């Protein structure tokens, strides 16, 4: 959508909106933060207020137009489901979801969610269509189809390595009752068998914490691979013990009987990371 409120206003609005997307755009991904501040700072306050006012009028008009169009399409028994992208939670299994929706003669489209536009003024067509789908099929209809679609996706991609956030939220450390336990029990067990060297220089009150992190792939079989350790000491003298701590953490990771991750309740391969802080 392009408003007719002027080239400068449109360009400024586009810059702000693009900075809010979680999706990557190769035209802007190499721009520094200062690039956007320069654009902002070059517009006088009076002109900036005019831009926002014109943008509000544009979105008001757009929403009214979309609302009218949605009503007309619904009268023709046309229903459309929208996949949202931008500042929203994104789902796996969109292709599977589309196939399920076809069985109900529901069309599929995509739309963007903007962080700079009031939610009640954007995607009005999509919102009204969703409300109509809920009325016709029930408020849990889409969620139930989404669950089926995601299970289908997981089963169709048995070798995929999932990001941590794509998995169900439970601890992968043995013996934990919930995910929060992971942050305490794994570290507690690590330090039970690892001692600080006698002349290790501990953190002073005002110093930042030193830490080391282990990243690895945890397979649904319980096997792990690609273990990589990063270590950072605020006190540079402690780097002489890097090899010692790295080896200890690597051994700890390899000996732990990790619980495989799940996605939609199904065991999957996943990325895994744990961090240890030094005193």
Backbone as CSV, one residue per row, in Angstrom:
resi,resn,N_x,N_y,N_z,CA_x,CA_y,CA_z,C_x,C_y,C_z
1,UNK,0.838,-1.186,0.000,0.000,0.000,0.000,0.878,1.243,0.000
2,UNK,0.524,2.218,-0.843,1.291,3.460,-0.884,0.315,4.618,-0.762
3,UNK,0.493,5.455,0.240,-0.388,6.596,0.404,0.035,7.716,-0.523
4,UNK,-0.878,8.673,-0.753,-0.565,9.798,-1.631,-0.327,11.057,-0.821
5,UNK,0.368,10.921,0.309,0.573,12.054,1.197,1.903,12.737,0.943
6,UNK,2.582,12.365,-0.117,3.834,13.024,-0.446,5.001,12.073,-0.367
7,UNK,5.991,12.302,-1.212,7.136,11.395,-1.297,7.905,11.351,0.001
8,UNK,8.153,12.515,0.600,8.959,12.547,1.818,8.255,11.840,2.967
9,UNK,6.951,12.072,3.104,6.196,11.432,4.173,6.186,9.930,3.994
10,UNK,5.971,9.500,2.763,5.931,8.070,2.491,7.274,7.421,2.772
11,UNK,8.363,8.081,2.366,9.695,7.535,2.586,9.996,7.424,4.072
12,UNK,9.657,8.484,4.834,9.923,8.471,6.274,9.141,7.365,6.956
13,UNK,7.847,7.258,6.611,7.016,6.218,7.214,7.546,4.840,6.886
14,UNK,7.992,4.649,5.658,8.519,3.347,5.242,9.758,2.988,6.022
15,UNK,10.643,3.967,6.271,11.873,3.714,7.028,11.538,3.235,8.434
16,UNK,10.597,3.922,9.106,10.246,3.526,10.470,9.621,2.142,10.480
17,UNK,8.713,1.880,9.547,8.047,0.591,9.506,9.041,-0.524,9.245
18,UNK,9.979,-0.292,8.339,10.954,-1.332,8.010,11.830,-1.676,9.199
19,UNK,12.128,-0.706,10.045,12.973,-0.981,11.205,12.247,-1.851,12.222
20,UNK,10.927,-1.960,12.127,10.159,-2.735,13.087,9.941,-4.172,12.659
21,UNK,10.241,-4.487,11.392,10.003,-5.850,10.926,11.022,-6.801,11.525
22,UNK,10.603,-8.009,11.827,11.544,-9.046,12.218,12.089,-9.758,11.001
23,UNK,11.422,-9.623,9.854,11.905,-10.245,8.628,13.085,-9.438,8.096
24,UNK,14.049,-10.114,7.480,15.220,-9.446,6.920,14.893,-8.872,5.548
25,UNK,15.429,-7.679,5.297,15.296,-7.061,3.992,16.698,-6.684,3.560
26,UNK,17.200,-7.292,2.496,18.594,-7.113,2.094,18.908,-5.672,1.725
27,UNK,17.910,-4.876,1.351,18.169,-3.482,1.003,18.543,-2.658,2.224
28,UNK,18.114,-3.105,3.421,18.332,-2.297,4.609,19.142,-2.995,5.695
29,UNK,19.420,-4.279,5.535,20.021,-5.022,6.643,21.429,-4.545,6.982
30,UNK,22.112,-3.870,6.052,23.458,-3.383,6.328,23.484,-1.940,6.816
31,UNK,22.311,-1.297,6.920,22.259,0.076,7.401,22.455,0.099,8.915
32,UNK,23.211,1.075,9.387,23.430,1.194,10.822,22.265,1.936,11.455
33,UNK,22.192,1.887,12.789,21.128,2.580,13.493,21.170,4.074,13.233
34,UNK,22.384,4.608,13.073,22.526,6.045,12.851,21.876,6.486,11.554
35,UNK,21.780,5.568,10.586,21.149,5.890,9.303,19.713,6.339,9.528
36,UNK,18.988,5.611,10.397,17.595,5.931,10.644,17.468,7.199,11.487
37,UNK,18.387,7.399,12.429,18.359,8.615,13.238,18.583,9.849,12.375
38,UNK,19.461,9.748,11.379,19.722,10.877,10.493,18.451,11.245,9.745
39,UNK,17.738,10.229,9.222,16.487,10.484,8.519,15.504,11.211,9.437
40,UNK,15.400,10.718,10.663,14.464,11.293,11.635,14.851,12.732,11.983
41,UNK,16.138,12.958,12.231,16.597,14.259,12.704,16.517,15.349,11.647
42,UNK,16.420,14.978,10.374,16.399,15.986,9.317,15.001,16.545,9.076
43,UNK,13.983,16.015,9.760,12.613,16.480,9.559,12.198,17.385,10.713
44,UNK,11.814,18.651,10.437,11.383,19.580,11.492,10.150,19.055,12.221
45,UNK,9.982,19.475,13.491,8.875,18.984,14.306,7.521,19.272,13.677
46,UNK,7.355,20.458,13.101,6.070,20.832,12.509,5.748,19.914,11.330
47,UNK,6.757,19.663,10.510,6.552,18.788,9.364,6.334,17.350,9.815
48,UNK,7.015,16.960,10.890,6.853,15.617,11.426,5.422,15.407,11.916
49,UNK,4.873,16.412,12.595,3.497,16.330,13.072,2.526,16.195,11.904
50,UNK,2.813,16.924,10.822,1.966,16.856,9.620,2.032,15.454,9.012
51,UNK,3.224,14.879,9.007,3.395,13.534,8.462,2.554,12.524,9.241
52,UNK,2.618,12.597,10.574,1.860,11.652,11.392,0.358,11.864,11.231
53,UNK,-0.052,13.121,11.101,-1.466,13.418,10.900,-1.961,12.842,9.581
54,UNK,-1.166,13.033,8.525,-1.531,12.505,7.212,-1.540,10.981,7.212
55,UNK,-0.570,10.391,7.927,-0.527,8.941,8.028,-1.779,8.405,8.723
56,UNK,-2.221,9.094,9.791,-3.432,8.687,10.520,-4.647,8.735,9.585
57,UNK,-4.752,9.806,8.811,-5.869,9.933,7.869,-5.820,8.815,6.835
58,UNK,-4.614,8.509,6.385,-4.461,7.455,5.385,-4.936,6.107,5.921
59,UNK,-4.489,5.759,7.148,-4.856,4.469,7.713,-6.338,4.423,8.058
60,UNK,-6.921,5.558,8.486,-8.364,5.611,8.719,-9.122,5.292,7.437
61,UNK,-8.708,5.947,6.366,-9.360,5.754,5.077,-9.189,4.321,4.576
62,UNK,-7.963,3.797,4.743,-7.674,2.435,4.298,-8.521,1.417,5.057
63,UNK,-8.644,1.601,6.360,-9.422,0.672,7.178,-10.896,0.697,6.775
64,UNK,-11.422,1.891,6.530,-12.822,2.002,6.110,-13.043,1.278,4.785
65,UNK,-12.095,1.453,3.861,-12.205,0.809,2.556,-12.123,-0.710,2.684
66,UNK,-11.179,-1.194,3.512,-11.024,-2.634,3.703,-12.238,-3.234,4.403
67,UNK,-12.798,-2.506,5.349,-13.983,-2.984,6.057,-15.149,-3.174,5.092
68,UNK,-15.330,-2.203,4.213,-16.403,-2.288,3.213,-16.171,-3.459,2.260
69,UNK,-14.923,-3.634,1.820,-14.599,-4.721,0.887,-14.801,-6.082,1.551
70,UNK,-14.407,-6.184,2.826,-14.583,-7.451,3.543,-16.055,-7.811,3.660
71,UNK,-16.885,-6.820,3.972,-18.314,-7.067,4.087,-18.908,-7.563,2.778
72,UNK,-18.466,-6.960,1.671,-18.966,-7.361,0.353,-18.536,-8.788,0.012
73,UNK,-17.278,-9.135,0.354,-16.780,-10.483,0.067,-17.483,-11.534,0.916
74,UNK,-17.766,-11.194,2.144,-18.462,-12.136,3.027,-19.870,-12.390,2.512
75,UNK,-20.518,-11.360,1.976,-21.846,-11.526,1.373,-21.804,-12.534,0.226
76,UNK,-20.652,-12.630,-0.433,-20.485,-13.573,-1.546,-19.979,-14.934,-1.050
77,UNK,-19.978,-15.121,0.286,-19.498,-16.367,0.909,-18.001,-16.593,0.696
78,UNK,-17.259,-15.521,0.537,-15.814,-15.610,0.395,-15.161,-15.411,1.758
79,UNK,-14.303,-16.343,2.142,-13.550,-16.229,3.388,-12.057,-16.342,3.079
80,UNK,-11.270,-15.531,3.761,-9.822,-15.516,3.538,-9.103,-15.563,4.880
81,UNK,-8.177,-16.492,5.006,-7.326,-16.563,6.195,-5.986,-15.921,5.871
82,UNK,-5.443,-15.150,6.814,-4.193,-14.437,6.582,-3.080,-14.943,7.493
83,UNK,-1.914,-15.186,6.879,-0.684,-15.409,7.631,-0.058,-14.045,7.885
84,UNK,0.250,-13.758,9.153,0.850,-12.474,9.508,2.371,-12.609,9.588
85,UNK,3.045,-11.571,9.123,4.495,-11.495,9.247,4.852,-10.120,9.793
86,UNK,6.019,-10.010,10.415,6.443,-8.744,11.001,6.586,-8.895,12.497
87,UNK,5.976,-7.984,13.269,6.099,-8.000,14.730,5.071,-8.954,15.354
88,UNK,5.104,-10.196,14.943,4.168,-11.198,15.451,4.888,-12.530,15.582
89,UNK,4.260,-13.453,16.299,4.796,-14.809,16.384,4.589,-15.504,15.037
90,UNK,5.659,-16.062,14.502,5.542,-16.756,13.230,5.474,-18.267,13.467
91,UNK,4.774,-18.948,12.578,4.522,-20.381,12.751,5.228,-21.196,11.682
92,UNK,5.499,-22.442,12.039,5.943,-23.407,11.036,4.697,-24.104,10.493
93,UNK,4.830,-24.781,9.396,3.697,-25.524,8.868,2.674,-24.683,8.135
94,UNK,3.089,-23.536,7.575,2.131,-22.707,6.849,1.599,-23.414,5.602
95,UNK,2.459,-24.119,4.912,2.015,-24.836,3.712,0.988,-25.899,4.076
96,UNK,1.216,-26.610,5.167,0.275,-27.618,5.625,-1.043,-26.964,6.058
97,UNK,-0.943,-25.806,6.671,-2.138,-25.064,7.086,-2.978,-24.678,5.873
98,UNK,-2.310,-24.248,4.821,-3.020,-23.851,3.605,-3.828,-25.012,3.024
99,UNK,-3.238,-26.197,3.035,-3.933,-27.367,2.495,-5.152,-27.721,3.336
100,UNK,-5.037,-27.578,4.645,-6.171,-27.863,5.521,-7.307,-26.861,5.289
101,UNK,-6.960,-25.603,5.091,-7.973,-24.564,4.879,-8.718,-24.757,3.560
102,UNK,-8.023,-25.316,2.578,-8.660,-25.551,1.275,-9.879,-26.454,1.412
103,UNK,-9.832,-27.390,2.348,-10.939,-28.324,2.541,-12.217,-27.612,2.985
104,UNK,-12.047,-26.394,3.519,-13.197,-25.614,3.974,-13.498,-24.448,3.027
105,UNK,-12.867,-24.478,1.851,-13.031,-23.410,0.851,-12.641,-22.037,1.402
106,UNK,-11.631,-22.044,2.245,-11.110,-20.787,2.786,-9.832,-20.430,2.034
107,UNK,-9.821,-19.258,1.426,-8.651,-18.807,0.684,-7.551,-18.367,1.658
108,UNK,-6.348,-18.226,1.141,-5.202,-17.876,1.983,-4.468,-16.678,1.389
109,UNK,-4.016,-15.782,2.261,-3.229,-14.628,1.832,-2.231,-14.309,2.946
110,UNK,-1.370,-13.348,2.697,-0.393,-12.924,3.708,-0.490,-11.422,3.901
111,UNK,-0.082,-10.961,5.075,-0.078,-9.531,5.352,1.011,-9.219,6.358
112,UNK,1.363,-7.951,6.450,2.409,-7.506,7.371,1.791,-6.818,8.577
113,UNK,2.435,-6.982,9.729,2.013,-6.296,10.946,3.041,-5.216,11.257
114,UNK,2.572,-3.967,11.359,3.468,-2.833,11.575,3.471,-2.415,13.046
115,UNK,4.644,-2.079,13.559,4.725,-1.659,14.963,4.425,-0.175,15.122
116,UNK,4.366,0.599,14.024,4.147,2.042,14.122,2.712,2.439,13.805
117,UNK,1.870,1.456,13.494,0.488,1.746,13.124,-0.443,1.150,14.177
118,UNK,-1.428,1.924,14.676,-2.376,1.377,15.656,-3.007,0.086,15.150
119,UNK,-3.092,-0.906,16.027,-3.573,-2.225,15.605,-5.006,-2.184,15.082
120,UNK,-5.814,-1.231,15.577,-7.208,-1.164,15.135,-7.361,-0.539,13.755
121,UNK,-6.258,-0.013,13.182,-6.332,0.627,11.868,-5.627,-0.170,10.777
122,UNK,-4.871,-1.180,11.139,-4.157,-1.949,10.124,-4.781,-3.332,9.952
123,UNK,-4.688,-3.833,8.724,-5.194,-5.173,8.408,-6.659,-5.360,8.792
124,UNK,-7.460,-4.337,8.504,-8.885,-4.396,8.858,-9.612,-5.487,8.074
125,UNK,-9.250,-5.662,6.819,-9.863,-6.727,6.009,-9.569,-8.092,6.634
126,UNK,-8.308,-8.311,6.981,-7.899,-9.584,7.568,-8.596,-9.823,8.907
127,UNK,-8.721,-8.771,9.711,-9.345,-8.918,11.026,-10.827,-9.292,10.901
128,UNK,-11.521,-8.638,9.980,-12.948,-8.933,9.802,-13.134,-10.346,9.261
129,UNK,-12.241,-10.760,8.360,-12.320,-12.119,7.841,-12.106,-13.140,8.957
130,UNK,-11.169,-12.862,9.855,-10.914,-13.769,10.975,-12.133,-13.851,11.889
131,UNK,-12.771,-12.713,12.126,-13.962,-12.701,12.962,-15.075,-13.538,12.330
132,UNK,-15.208,-13.453,11.008,-16.241,-14.210,10.310,-15.936,-15.714,10.336
133,UNK,-14.661,-16.059,10.205,-14.266,-17.471,10.305,-14.597,-18.012,11.694
134,UNK,-14.330,-17.214,12.718,-14.634,-17.621,14.097,-16.135,-17.828,14.291
135,UNK,-16.931,-16.942,13.685,-18.397,-17.061,13.810,-18.891,-18.334,13.136
136,UNK,-18.349,-18.615,11.975,-18.833,-19.755,11.185,-18.330,-21.087,11.708
137,UNK,-17.059,-21.132,12.160,-16.467,-22.415,12.523,-16.114,-22.550,14.007
138,UNK,-16.221,-21.472,14.756,-15.891,-21.527,16.178,-14.556,-20.864,16.484
139,UNK,-14.416,-20.365,17.706,-13.237,-19.597,18.086,-11.960,-20.426,18.173
140,UNK,-12.096,-21.754,18.299,-10.909,-22.620,18.406,-10.555,-23.289,17.082
141,UNK,-11.305,-22.985,16.041,-11.130,-23.651,14.752,-9.723,-23.462,14.191
142,UNK,-9.274,-22.210,14.109,-7.953,-21.923,13.527,-6.843,-22.536,14.373
143,UNK,-6.946,-22.411,15.691,-5.912,-22.986,16.564,-5.829,-24.500,16.406
144,UNK,-6.971,-25.149,16.268,-6.961,-26.610,16.112,-6.330,-27.013,14.782
145,UNK,-6.635,-26.262,13.709,-6.007,-26.543,12.418,-4.509,-26.270,12.481
146,UNK,-4.138,-25.205,13.189,-2.716,-24.865,13.318,-1.962,-25.989,14.011
147,UNK,-2.538,-26.563,15.043,-1.896,-27.675,15.757,-1.689,-28.871,14.837
148,UNK,-2.721,-29.187,14.045,-2.614,-30.297,13.097,-1.537,-30.014,12.063
149,UNK,-1.513,-28.784,11.554,-0.538,-28.400,10.525,0.890,-28.502,11.047
150,UNK,1.102,-28.083,12.284,2.458,-28.110,12.832,2.923,-29.541,13.095
151,UNK,2.018,-30.398,13.503,2.369,-31.814,13.666,2.726,-32.418,12.313
152,UNK,1.951,-32.095,11.295,2.241,-32.586,9.949,3.611,-32.098,9.478
153,UNK,3.930,-30.840,9.779,5.215,-30.278,9.383,6.370,-31.023,10.055
154,UNK,6.256,-31.258,11.348,7.321,-31.952,12.087,7.531,-33.356,11.535
155,UNK,6.445,-34.065,11.282,6.550,-35.429,10.763,7.139,-35.446,9.354
156,UNK,6.881,-34.390,8.579,7.380,-34.330,7.206,8.835,-33.878,7.131
157,UNK,9.383,-33.405,8.263,10.767,-32.909,8.286,11.536,-33.560,9.436
158,UNK,11.742,-34.869,9.361,12.345,-35.605,10.486,13.806,-35.243,10.756
159,UNK,14.513,-34.686,9.775,15.934,-34.390,9.957,16.211,-32.915,10.243
160,UNK,15.177,-32.118,10.301,15.352,-30.689,10.558,15.941,-30.460,11.945
161,UNK,16.844,-29.492,12.050,17.384,-29.082,13.351,16.664,-27.803,13.762
162,UNK,15.900,-27.884,14.826,15.044,-26.785,15.243,15.796,-25.786,16.124
163,UNK,15.460,-24.525,15.960,15.973,-23.507,16.873,15.310,-23.705,18.233
164,UNK,15.947,-23.205,19.266,15.443,-23.412,20.621,14.003,-22.924,20.748
165,UNK,13.706,-21.734,20.176,12.377,-21.142,20.321,11.309,-21.860,19.502
166,UNK,11.713,-22.744,18.603,10.742,-23.505,17.819,10.272,-24.758,18.554
167,UNK,10.868,-25.029,19.686,10.563,-26.263,20.418,9.602,-26.000,21.567
168,UNK,9.013,-27.082,22.088,8.147,-26.968,23.253,8.993,-26.521,24.444
169,UNK,8.382,-25.766,25.344,9.137,-25.179,26.443,9.169,-26.105,27.655
170,UNK,10.136,-26.973,27.661,10.396,-27.776,28.852,11.907,-27.940,28.968
171,UNK,12.385,-28.225,30.172,13.824,-28.332,30.374,14.364,-29.590,29.710
172,UNK,15.554,-29.474,29.162,16.192,-30.633,28.536,17.292,-31.204,29.421
173,UNK,17.333,-30.709,30.645,18.327,-31.225,31.589,17.669,-32.306,32.445
174,UNK,18.285,-33.477,32.586,17.645,-34.595,33.297,17.311,-34.266,34.749
175,UNK,16.105,-34.653,35.144,15.693,-34.483,36.533,14.961,-33.195,36.822
176,UNK,14.980,-32.253,35.913,14.284,-30.987,36.141,12.775,-31.172,36.073
177,UNK,12.056,-30.440,36.934,10.600,-30.503,36.911,10.011,-29.525,35.906
178,UNK,10.689,-28.408,35.678,10.216,-27.467,34.667,11.413,-26.732,34.073
179,UNK,11.135,-25.872,33.092,12.209,-25.214,32.348,13.063,-24.311,33.242
180,UNK,12.449,-23.646,34.220,13.200,-22.732,35.083,14.292,-23.440,35.864
181,UNK,14.082,-24.725,36.156,15.086,-25.488,36.901,16.400,-25.599,36.140
182,UNK,16.314,-25.554,34.815,17.511,-25.734,33.996,18.594,-24.720,34.339
183,UNK,18.182,-23.487,34.632,19.148,-22.426,34.883,19.890,-22.596,36.205
184,UNK,19.351,-23.397,37.102,19.994,-23.580,38.405,20.640,-24.951,38.554
185,UNK,19.907,-26.011,38.209,20.440,-27.359,38.468,21.645,-27.700,37.591
186,UNK,21.622,-27.321,36.321,22.749,-27.659,35.451,24.028,-26.977,35.939
187,UNK,23.905,-25.713,36.349,25.085,-24.980,36.841,25.551,-25.539,38.187
188,UNK,24.586,-25.874,39.040,24.933,-26.446,40.343,25.707,-27.742,40.164
189,UNK,25.244,-28.605,39.273,25.909,-29.888,39.051,27.279,-29.708,38.398
190,UNK,27.403,-28.703,37.548,28.697,-28.459,36.919,29.742,-28.108,37.975
191,UNK,29.407,-27.192,38.888,30.392,-26.730,39.872,30.631,-27.737,40.985
192,UNK,29.796,-28.746,41.084,30.036,-29.788,42.080,31.310,-30.568,41.787
193,UNK,31.688,-30.627,40.514,32.847,-31.426,40.120,33.979,-30.595,39.519
194,UNK,33.840,-29.281,39.562,34.874,-28.407,38.993,35.348,-27.434,40.067
195,UNK,36.638,-27.351,40.228,37.211,-26.453,41.232,37.937,-25.294,40.555
196,UNK,37.916,-24.144,41.212,38.670,-23.005,40.723,40.150,-23.203,41.043
197,UNK,41.054,-22.853,40.137,42.492,-22.892,40.441,42.795,-21.990,41.642
198,UNK,43.834,-22.323,42.370,44.153,-21.586,43.601,44.344,-20.093,43.387
199,UNK,44.971,-19.718,42.271,45.242,-18.293,42.057,44.289,-17.669,41.033
200,UNK,43.105,-18.277,40.876,42.081,-17.682,40.004,41.644,-16.354,40.616
201,UNK,41.529,-15.331,39.811,41.170,-13.999,40.314,39.659,-13.792,40.133
202,UNK,38.951,-13.730,41.260,37.501,-13.663,41.225,36.993,-12.261,40.889
203,UNK,35.737,-12.218,40.555,35.079,-10.970,40.157,35.047,-9.974,41.318
204,UNK,35.398,-8.740,40.993,35.261,-7.665,41.969,33.819,-7.158,41.936
205,UNK,33.416,-6.426,42.960,32.019,-6.006,43.096,31.481,-5.273,41.872
206,UNK,32.290,-4.399,41.304,31.806,-3.562,40.202,32.108,-4.124,38.822
207,UNK,32.707,-5.292,38.776,33.048,-5.881,37.486,31.866,-6.635,36.897
208,UNK,31.847,-6.725,35.578,30.853,-7.546,34.915,31.179,-9.015,35.137
209,UNK,30.177,-9.860,34.992,30.410,-11.291,35.160,31.199,-11.863,33.991
210,UNK,32.103,-12.781,34.312,32.775,-13.576,33.290,31.937,-14.824,33.064
211,UNK,32.005,-15.388,31.878,31.155,-16.540,31.592,31.721,-17.389,30.474
212,UNK,31.174,-18.572,30.336,31.460,-19.413,29.178,30.163,-20.103,28.766
213,UNK,30.021,-20.323,27.473,28.794,-20.909,26.933,29.127,-22.102,26.054
214,UNK,28.282,-23.090,26.134,28.416,-24.272,25.276,27.227,-24.325,24.325
215,UNK,27.528,-24.395,23.039,26.487,-24.575,22.041,26.679,-25.927,21.376
216,UNK,25.589,-26.655,21.158,25.713,-27.971,20.532,24.384,-28.378,19.918
217,UNK,24.405,-29.431,19.122,23.196,-30.000,18.535,22.772,-31.196,19.380
218,UNK,21.545,-31.193,19.830,20.986,-32.301,20.602,19.996,-33.045,19.698
219,UNK,20.322,-34.281,19.375,19.480,-35.070,18.480,18.368,-35.761,19.256
220,UNK,17.320,-36.131,18.539,16.175,-36.781,19.180,16.532,-38.148,19.752
221,UNK,17.670,-38.687,19.350,18.159,-39.950,19.904,18.878,-39.754,21.233
222,UNK,19.155,-38.487,21.590,19.924,-38.186,22.791,21.385,-37.912,22.499
223,UNK,21.829,-38.215,21.277,23.210,-37.962,20.883,23.436,-36.453,20.734
224,UNK,24.677,-36.019,20.992,25.017,-34.616,20.782,26.193,-34.518,19.813
225,UNK,26.298,-33.367,19.150,27.419,-33.144,18.224,27.677,-31.656,18.105
226,UNK,28.774,-31.324,17.416,29.111,-29.918,17.116,29.208,-29.060,18.371
227,UNK,29.817,-29.589,19.418,29.954,-28.823,20.654,30.996,-27.721,20.485
228,UNK,30.585,-26.504,20.758,31.482,-25.346,20.668,31.398,-24.566,21.966
229,UNK,32.560,-24.189,22.494,32.628,-23.469,23.768,33.191,-22.071,23.535
230,UNK,32.496,-21.070,24.037,32.987,-19.688,24.037,33.242,-19.279,25.483
231,UNK,34.346,-18.578,25.707,34.683,-18.175,27.077,35.141,-16.720,27.089
232,UNK,34.710,-15.978,28.107,35.067,-14.569,28.241,35.396,-14.268,29.694
233,UNK,36.580,-13.736,29.923,36.985,-13.313,31.259,37.140,-11.796,31.295
234,UNK,36.537,-11.158,32.284,36.733,-9.722,32.456,38.166,-9.449,32.930
235,UNK,38.671,-10.345,33.777,40.055,-10.244,34.225,40.922,-11.055,33.261
236,UNK,41.711,-10.378,32.474,42.467,-11.032,31.398,43.435,-12.096,31.919
237,UNK,43.864,-11.973,33.164,44.815,-12.953,33.715,44.197,-14.360,33.787
238,UNK,42.891,-14.414,33.875,42.232,-15.716,33.995,42.193,-16.500,32.690
239,UNK,42.562,-15.860,31.587,42.582,-16.578,30.307,43.597,-17.726,30.306
240,UNK,44.531,-17.693,31.239,45.497,-18.794,31.308,44.811,-20.104,31.694
241,UNK,43.578,-20.003,32.212,42.831,-21.204,32.590,41.731,-21.540,31.581
242,UNK,41.769,-20.917,30.441,40.736,-21.147,29.431,40.615,-22.614,29.066
243,UNK,41.731,-23.239,28.758,41.706,-24.647,28.327,41.114,-25.543,29.411
244,UNK,41.460,-25.253,30.648,40.966,-26.055,31.764,39.441,-25.998,31.841
245,UNK,38.891,-24.779,31.851,37.439,-24.632,31.978,36.708,-25.113,30.726
246,UNK,37.262,-24.861,29.568,36.638,-25.313,28.321,36.538,-26.839,28.294
247,UNK,37.600,-27.503,28.687,37.583,-28.968,28.708,36.587,-29.518,29.726
248,UNK,36.498,-28.838,30.871,35.558,-29.283,31.899,34.112,-29.144,31.420
249,UNK,33.796,-28.015,30.775,32.431,-27.809,30.302,32.103,-28.756,29.149
250,UNK,33.064,-28.969,28.266,32.845,-29.891,27.156,32.580,-31.308,27.678
251,UNK,33.341,-31.717,28.678,33.141,-33.046,29.267,31.778,-33.141,29.942
252,UNK,31.390,-32.075,30.629,30.086,-32.041,31.302,28.952,-32.192,30.289
253,UNK,29.046,-31.467,29.190,28.024,-31.522,28.145,27.948,-32.925,27.554
254,UNK,29.092,-33.515,27.287,29.127,-34.817,26.628,28.667,-35.955,27.536
255,UNK,28.860,-35.818,28.830,28.477,-36.885,29.757,27.030,-36.780,30.226
256,UNK,26.433,-35.605,30.074,25.045,-35.413,30.522,24.084,-36.167,29.607
257,UNK,23.113,-36.851,30.181,22.104,-37.562,29.399,20.932,-36.605,29.126
258,UNK,21.135,-35.728,28.160,20.162,-34.701,27.833,18.835,-35.307,27.371
259,UNK,17.753,-34.610,27.670,16.420,-35.026,27.220,16.149,-34.359,25.871
260,UNK,15.915,-35.136,24.824,15.682,-34.544,23.504,14.538,-33.540,23.514
261,UNK,14.671,-32.524,22.698,13.626,-31.505,22.582,12.411,-32.090,21.879
262,UNK,11.281,-31.406,22.029,10.061,-31.786,21.319,9.485,-30.551,20.630
263,UNK,8.848,-30.791,19.512,8.095,-29.742,18.828,6.727,-30.317,18.518
264,UNK,5.686,-29.646,19.017,4.316,-30.165,18.905,4.215,-31.553,19.526
265,UNK,5.002,-31.766,20.591,4.955,-33.027,21.320,5.743,-34.153,20.700
266,UNK,6.447,-33.880,19.606,7.200,-34.916,18.892,8.699,-34.686,19.091
267,UNK,9.475,-35.707,19.478,10.929,-35.526,19.639,11.580,-35.049,18.344
268,UNK,12.464,-34.051,18.468,13.129,-33.480,17.291,14.593,-33.197,17.604
269,UNK,15.369,-32.970,16.545,16.738,-32.491,16.697,16.681,-30.994,16.981
270,UNK,17.578,-30.505,17.818,17.494,-29.077,18.163,18.861,-28.493,18.502
271,UNK,18.912,-27.176,18.386,20.069,-26.438,18.881,19.939,-26.326,20.395
272,UNK,21.072,-26.350,21.071,21.054,-26.272,22.533,22.183,-25.357,22.991
273,UNK,21.935,-24.613,24.052,22.973,-23.731,24.578,22.820,-23.608,26.087
274,UNK,23.939,-23.655,26.792,23.938,-23.418,28.233,25.098,-22.492,28.578
275,UNK,24.886,-21.656,29.578,25.892,-20.670,29.978,26.244,-20.839,31.441
276,UNK,27.535,-20.757,31.728,28.064,-20.861,33.086,28.727,-19.518,33.446
277,UNK,28.355,-18.944,34.595,28.987,-17.702,35.037,30.047,-18.012,36.101
278,UNK,31.120,-17.256,36.041,32.181,-17.398,37.030,31.949,-16.445,38.200
279,UNK,32.458,-16.831,39.336,32.354,-15.972,40.533,33.237,-14.740,40.352
